[in-house]
Amino acid sequence: DLEAYRRKLHEFVNRSGLFMQPFIDVARKNQTRIVYAEGENEDVLLAVQSVVDEGVAQPVLIGRPDAIQAQMDRLSMHLEIGRHVQVFNPEESDSKPEYWQHYHSVVGRSGVSVEAAKIAMRTQASALAAVMVARGEADGLICGKVGAFTDHLRTIRGVLGNGGAGHRHVSSLCALLLPSGPLFLADAFLTFDPSVEQVVQTTKNSIELVRHFGVTPKVALLAHSNFGTSNAPSALKMREATEILRAQMPDVELDGEMHSFTAMTESLRRTIYQDSKLAGAANLLIMPNIDAANIALGLIRSLTDALLIGPLFTGFSRPAHVVIPSVTSRGIFNMSAFTSAEIHRARERANGT
């Protein structure tokens, strides 16, 4: 019923709010410009209202000004275009030829002609948002509320992807808020069958993100094999990745390859391999491929009251996040706070602080 829904929503806001509070605090002190690709969407606008009220970012909305204003009036919102939020109308992108020129320069060798680049700036808001961020006109972007997740992701990777040598592997991490504490899972969205090197980099990216949440990572690399019980290619991959990571990150509680049940149950783990470096239950699970990660994520969400934060992406040249279409306005707000804090951390690293 409606009252039960309200209670559940209130619980979600409280639990996610407490978990995200450190990011909200950082964002408030260091406001950044975040561009929202789906500026006409109701949930995006409700999230932007909270972003402005909480002072976590300076929003830039992509959309038709009249349509955005009509939505805000219908929702009785107190935002003012030009004062609280900036709006860029994609229908006027022809007046900014530098946008399509930049887009064509990075994707022209992927079959995108000059005319196609011009059309993309008018019709693909995520491409326009990525170009604005790449050009430094915004600090980060959020997209994905409308349309196919894979289409948004492909577009963002085309503009802000790893781009060759010297750039980090792009990976994703999801945080699941459970009564027993947060559980982090990678990588359910990006690399279909990662190599040993990609598993290593995904794990390093994920460890860094987990630490940003104020959580000490306890890492398990998962497989169908338990500490050498199988020599199948997927088991060997996770075993080799574990060996590399343990050598490179000796201060991290990390072990593998192991079953998921073994990772979460120390008493069982000690009967299989008593010298495991991992103590207690793992809180960061690294999966051998996207199928295992995506299935595990779906099962946990469907069988528990876990609240999802993410997916959170690392490795793009600039902060960019693709939300899942079912994300709520609160989820978009959380992602905004995370993105703003992420931008601040990047600036601190660049300044050596």
XYZ file of C-alpha atoms in Angstrom:
353
model
C 0.000 0.000 0.000
C 0.972 3.666 -0.181
C 2.020 3.876 3.469
C 4.302 0.846 3.114
C 5.849 2.422 0.031
C 6.461 5.641 1.958
C 8.129 3.742 4.797
C 10.357 1.869 2.362
C 11.277 5.097 0.568
C 12.073 6.798 3.887
C 14.280 3.860 4.897
C 16.099 4.041 1.561
C 16.762 7.753 1.935
C 18.055 7.288 5.488
C 20.317 4.318 4.721
C 21.747 5.666 1.484
C 22.052 9.155 2.981
C 24.202 7.934 5.874
C 26.403 5.914 3.527
C 26.833 8.821 1.084
C 27.242 11.573 3.704
C 31.061 11.791 3.420
C 30.728 12.438 -0.319
C 27.955 14.984 0.240
C 30.143 16.857 2.728
C 33.073 17.009 0.287
C 30.792 18.054 -2.570
C 29.303 20.924 -0.562
C 32.744 22.376 0.066
C 33.890 22.004 -3.542
C 31.004 22.623 -5.924
C 31.622 21.413 -9.472
C 29.765 21.752 -12.760
C 27.889 18.546 -13.600
C 26.024 18.179 -16.884
C 22.866 16.041 -16.932
C 22.127 14.592 -20.367
C 18.402 13.992 -19.754
C 17.534 17.463 -18.477
C 13.833 17.186 -19.309
C 13.278 13.993 -17.293
C 11.197 14.247 -14.114
C 13.493 12.165 -11.910
C 16.530 14.077 -13.137
C 14.867 17.400 -12.337
C 13.816 16.234 -8.864
C 17.400 15.127 -8.238
C 18.727 18.459 -9.504
C 16.401 20.264 -7.097
C 18.074 18.376 -4.234
C 21.515 19.023 -5.734
C 20.807 22.759 -5.675
C 19.160 22.692 -2.225
C 22.079 20.730 -0.732
C 24.699 22.751 -2.614
C 26.579 19.719 -3.936
C 27.052 20.882 -7.551
C 26.255 23.486 -10.187
C 23.904 21.702 -12.616
C 23.917 22.083 -16.387
C 20.849 20.573 -18.054
C 20.707 19.428 -21.661
C 17.209 19.905 -23.035
C 14.717 22.334 -24.505
C 14.274 25.268 -22.126
C 10.497 25.436 -22.655
C 10.070 21.728 -21.942
C 12.257 21.930 -18.838
C 10.356 24.942 -17.543
C 7.019 23.213 -18.169
C 8.198 20.167 -16.191
C 9.404 22.340 -13.321
C 6.090 24.216 -13.231
C 4.145 20.941 -13.227
C 6.259 19.662 -10.333
C 5.946 22.981 -8.439
C 9.732 23.291 -8.320
C 11.448 26.499 -7.277
C 14.432 26.286 -9.617
C 15.136 29.213 -11.921
C 16.833 28.681 -15.268
C 19.872 30.903 -15.486
C 20.066 31.350 -11.717
C 20.018 27.902 -10.129
C 20.647 25.825 -13.248
C 22.109 26.413 -16.684
C 20.419 24.922 -19.750
C 21.871 24.055 -23.139
C 19.379 23.433 -25.932
C 20.694 20.657 -28.214
C 18.537 22.017 -31.024
C 20.901 25.017 -31.074
C 24.082 22.938 -31.215
C 24.663 24.022 -34.827
C 25.618 27.415 -33.403
C 28.532 25.693 -31.631
C 30.439 23.997 -34.494
C 33.308 23.257 -32.109
C 31.092 20.572 -30.528
C 30.560 18.454 -33.633
C 34.156 19.106 -34.702
C 35.468 17.753 -31.402
C 33.132 14.749 -31.568
C 34.158 13.963 -35.140
C 37.850 14.271 -34.221
C 37.568 11.468 -31.628
C 35.068 9.123 -33.340
C 35.618 9.919 -37.015
C 37.712 6.785 -37.493
C 34.876 4.720 -36.026
C 32.576 5.359 -38.963
C 31.057 8.670 -37.801
C 31.006 11.088 -40.728
C 30.923 14.875 -40.497
C 27.160 14.960 -41.030
C 26.615 12.135 -38.533
C 28.652 14.063 -35.947
C 26.478 17.146 -36.495
C 23.310 15.076 -36.102
C 24.661 13.401 -32.960
C 25.137 16.774 -31.259
C 21.444 17.529 -31.886
C 19.971 14.120 -31.089
C 22.325 12.235 -28.720
C 22.392 14.083 -25.418
C 24.977 11.772 -23.855
C 27.373 12.469 -26.747
C 26.831 16.210 -26.336
C 27.387 15.959 -22.569
C 30.603 13.983 -23.089
C 31.916 16.592 -25.517
C 31.127 19.393 -23.054
C 33.091 17.560 -20.358
C 35.961 16.720 -22.713
C 36.215 20.408 -23.659
C 36.266 21.493 -20.008
C 32.889 23.256 -20.121
C 31.654 20.902 -17.382
C 33.587 18.884 -14.823
C 31.608 15.653 -15.010
C 28.446 14.128 -16.443
C 25.535 11.878 -15.541
C 23.394 10.149 -18.158
C 21.410 6.951 -18.682
C 17.983 7.649 -17.170
C 16.380 7.560 -20.626
C 17.334 5.049 -23.311
C 19.448 1.909 -23.438
C 22.285 1.631 -20.928
C 24.595 0.028 -23.493
C 24.029 2.862 -25.993
C 24.970 5.503 -23.417
C 28.001 3.525 -22.322
C 29.239 3.057 -25.870
C 28.843 6.782 -26.524
C 30.711 7.833 -23.364
C 33.524 5.369 -24.040
C 33.869 6.768 -27.544
C 34.547 10.279 -26.223
C 36.026 9.746 -22.750
C 37.277 6.169 -22.979
C 40.760 4.906 -22.250
C 42.060 6.053 -25.627
C 45.163 3.882 -25.806
C 48.488 3.726 -23.999
C 48.957 5.610 -20.774
C 45.315 5.468 -19.737
C 43.667 3.314 -17.095
C 41.457 0.332 -17.785
C 37.798 1.354 -17.524
C 35.834 -0.697 -14.996
C 32.712 -0.517 -12.865
C 31.911 -1.153 -9.211
C 28.549 -1.546 -7.494
C 27.904 -1.001 -3.791
C 25.083 -2.980 -2.186
C 23.913 -1.717 1.204
C 22.925 -4.731 3.305
C 21.917 -4.897 6.992
C 25.279 -6.569 7.683
C 27.166 -3.738 5.970
C 28.197 -2.714 2.452
C 29.126 -5.326 -0.130
C 31.007 -4.241 -3.264
C 30.968 -6.151 -6.539
C 32.937 -5.798 -9.798
C 32.583 -5.788 -12.760
C 28.944 -6.279 -13.776
C 28.750 -3.810 -16.669
C 31.865 -3.337 -18.767
C 34.374 -6.082 -19.654
C 32.796 -9.313 -20.883
C 35.718 -11.679 -20.301
C 38.589 -9.738 -18.736
C 42.199 -10.792 -19.131
C 44.481 -11.336 -16.142
C 45.779 -7.782 -16.531
C 42.244 -6.388 -16.689
C 41.198 -8.313 -13.578
C 44.226 -6.883 -11.776
C 43.415 -3.323 -12.831
C 39.702 -3.715 -12.038
C 40.639 -4.914 -8.556
C 42.995 -1.985 -8.001
C 40.368 0.502 -9.222
C 37.780 -1.100 -6.951
C 40.043 -1.095 -3.886
C 40.624 2.627 -4.370
C 36.880 3.304 -4.603
C 36.054 1.170 -1.554
C 38.597 3.130 0.478
C 36.935 6.373 -0.616
C 33.766 5.122 1.089
C 35.739 4.881 4.329
C 35.653 1.075 4.214
C 38.690 -1.180 4.617
C 38.640 -3.528 1.604
C 38.615 -7.282 2.210
C 38.989 -8.685 -1.280
C 38.070 -12.081 -2.700
C 38.721 -13.051 -6.322
C 35.980 -15.528 -7.188
C 35.816 -18.568 -9.447
C 34.255 -22.024 -9.597
C 37.575 -23.221 -8.126
C 38.584 -23.222 -4.447
C 42.300 -22.539 -3.975
C 43.529 -24.674 -6.856
C 40.809 -27.328 -7.122
C 40.446 -26.617 -10.855
C 42.872 -25.770 -13.636
C 40.222 -24.513 -16.044
C 41.163 -21.284 -17.862
C 38.854 -19.078 -15.758
C 40.260 -20.513 -12.521
C 43.852 -20.087 -13.694
C 43.075 -16.485 -14.680
C 41.789 -15.560 -11.228
C 44.628 -17.474 -9.531
C 47.273 -15.613 -11.534
C 45.562 -12.276 -10.911
C 45.548 -13.032 -7.178
C 49.270 -13.796 -7.189
C 50.051 -10.518 -8.991
C 47.858 -8.484 -6.660
C 49.256 -10.053 -3.492
C 52.762 -9.240 -4.675
C 51.889 -5.664 -5.648
C 49.552 -4.874 -2.746
C 50.873 -6.776 0.292
C 49.077 -4.450 2.715
C 45.608 -5.402 1.406
C 43.559 -8.306 2.781
C 43.168 -10.174 -0.500
C 42.965 -13.795 -1.565
C 41.673 -16.172 -4.212
C 40.681 -17.924 -6.240
C 37.704 -19.143 -4.243
C 33.966 -19.857 -4.221
C 31.581 -17.086 -3.226
C 30.443 -19.064 -0.172
C 34.067 -19.541 0.836
C 34.653 -15.799 0.502
C 31.795 -14.974 2.851
C 32.373 -17.738 5.432
C 35.658 -17.669 7.315
C 35.025 -20.943 9.190
C 34.646 -22.812 5.900
C 37.602 -21.012 4.333
C 39.905 -22.105 7.170
C 39.039 -25.767 6.535
C 40.007 -25.393 2.865
C 43.121 -23.234 3.207
C 44.049 -22.253 6.740
C 46.767 -19.770 5.725
C 44.430 -17.520 3.756
C 45.336 -13.858 4.151
C 41.662 -12.902 4.195
C 40.039 -12.641 7.637
C 36.289 -12.568 8.205
C 33.823 -12.101 5.377
C 34.964 -10.463 2.156
C 33.337 -7.117 1.327
C 34.755 -6.705 -2.207
C 33.991 -9.504 -4.660
C 35.886 -9.574 -7.955
C 34.103 -11.724 -10.540
C 35.763 -13.696 -13.353
C 33.499 -12.274 -16.081
C 30.526 -10.029 -16.707
C 28.021 -12.917 -16.678
C 28.953 -14.006 -13.160
C 28.985 -10.414 -11.906
C 25.679 -9.423 -13.487
C 23.905 -12.587 -12.338
C 25.229 -12.215 -8.791
C 24.171 -8.563 -8.683
C 20.659 -9.414 -9.860
C 20.265 -12.299 -7.419
C 21.405 -10.264 -4.419
C 19.091 -7.382 -5.302
C 16.078 -9.650 -5.879
C 16.531 -11.840 -2.781
C 17.468 -9.157 -0.253
C 16.595 -5.570 0.662
C 19.980 -4.429 -0.606
C 20.138 -0.840 -1.776
C 22.211 -0.259 -4.900
C 24.726 2.564 -5.203
C 26.133 2.655 -8.709
C 27.390 1.464 -11.039
C 30.431 3.637 -10.353
C 32.902 3.913 -13.202
C 36.656 4.425 -13.028
C 39.180 4.835 -15.802
C 37.468 7.391 -18.034
C 39.572 10.434 -18.895
C 37.011 12.615 -17.061
C 34.382 11.748 -14.403
C 31.363 10.256 -16.159
C 28.625 7.931 -14.948
C 25.851 6.027 -16.673
C 22.945 5.277 -14.341
C 20.552 2.400 -14.888
C 17.094 3.458 -16.199
C 15.331 2.312 -13.006
C 17.376 4.702 -10.859
C 15.343 6.970 -8.569
C 15.776 10.699 -8.108
C 17.559 9.933 -4.828
C 19.906 7.611 -6.693
C 20.710 10.387 -9.173
C 21.349 12.754 -6.270
C 23.716 10.217 -4.680
C 25.544 9.856 -7.988
C 25.798 13.636 -8.239
C 27.415 13.885 -4.805
C 29.789 11.041 -5.645
C 30.734 12.643 -8.983
C 31.374 16.046 -7.399
C 33.568 14.499 -4.690
C 35.348 12.403 -7.333
C 36.166 15.562 -9.312
C 37.572 17.166 -6.164
C 39.769 14.108 -5.460
C 41.091 14.223 -9.041
C 42.018 17.868 -8.609
C 43.796 17.092 -5.336
C 45.800 14.324 -7.020
C 46.716 16.660 -9.872
C 47.898 19.271 -7.363
C 49.831 16.695 -5.349
C 47.722 17.231 -2.186
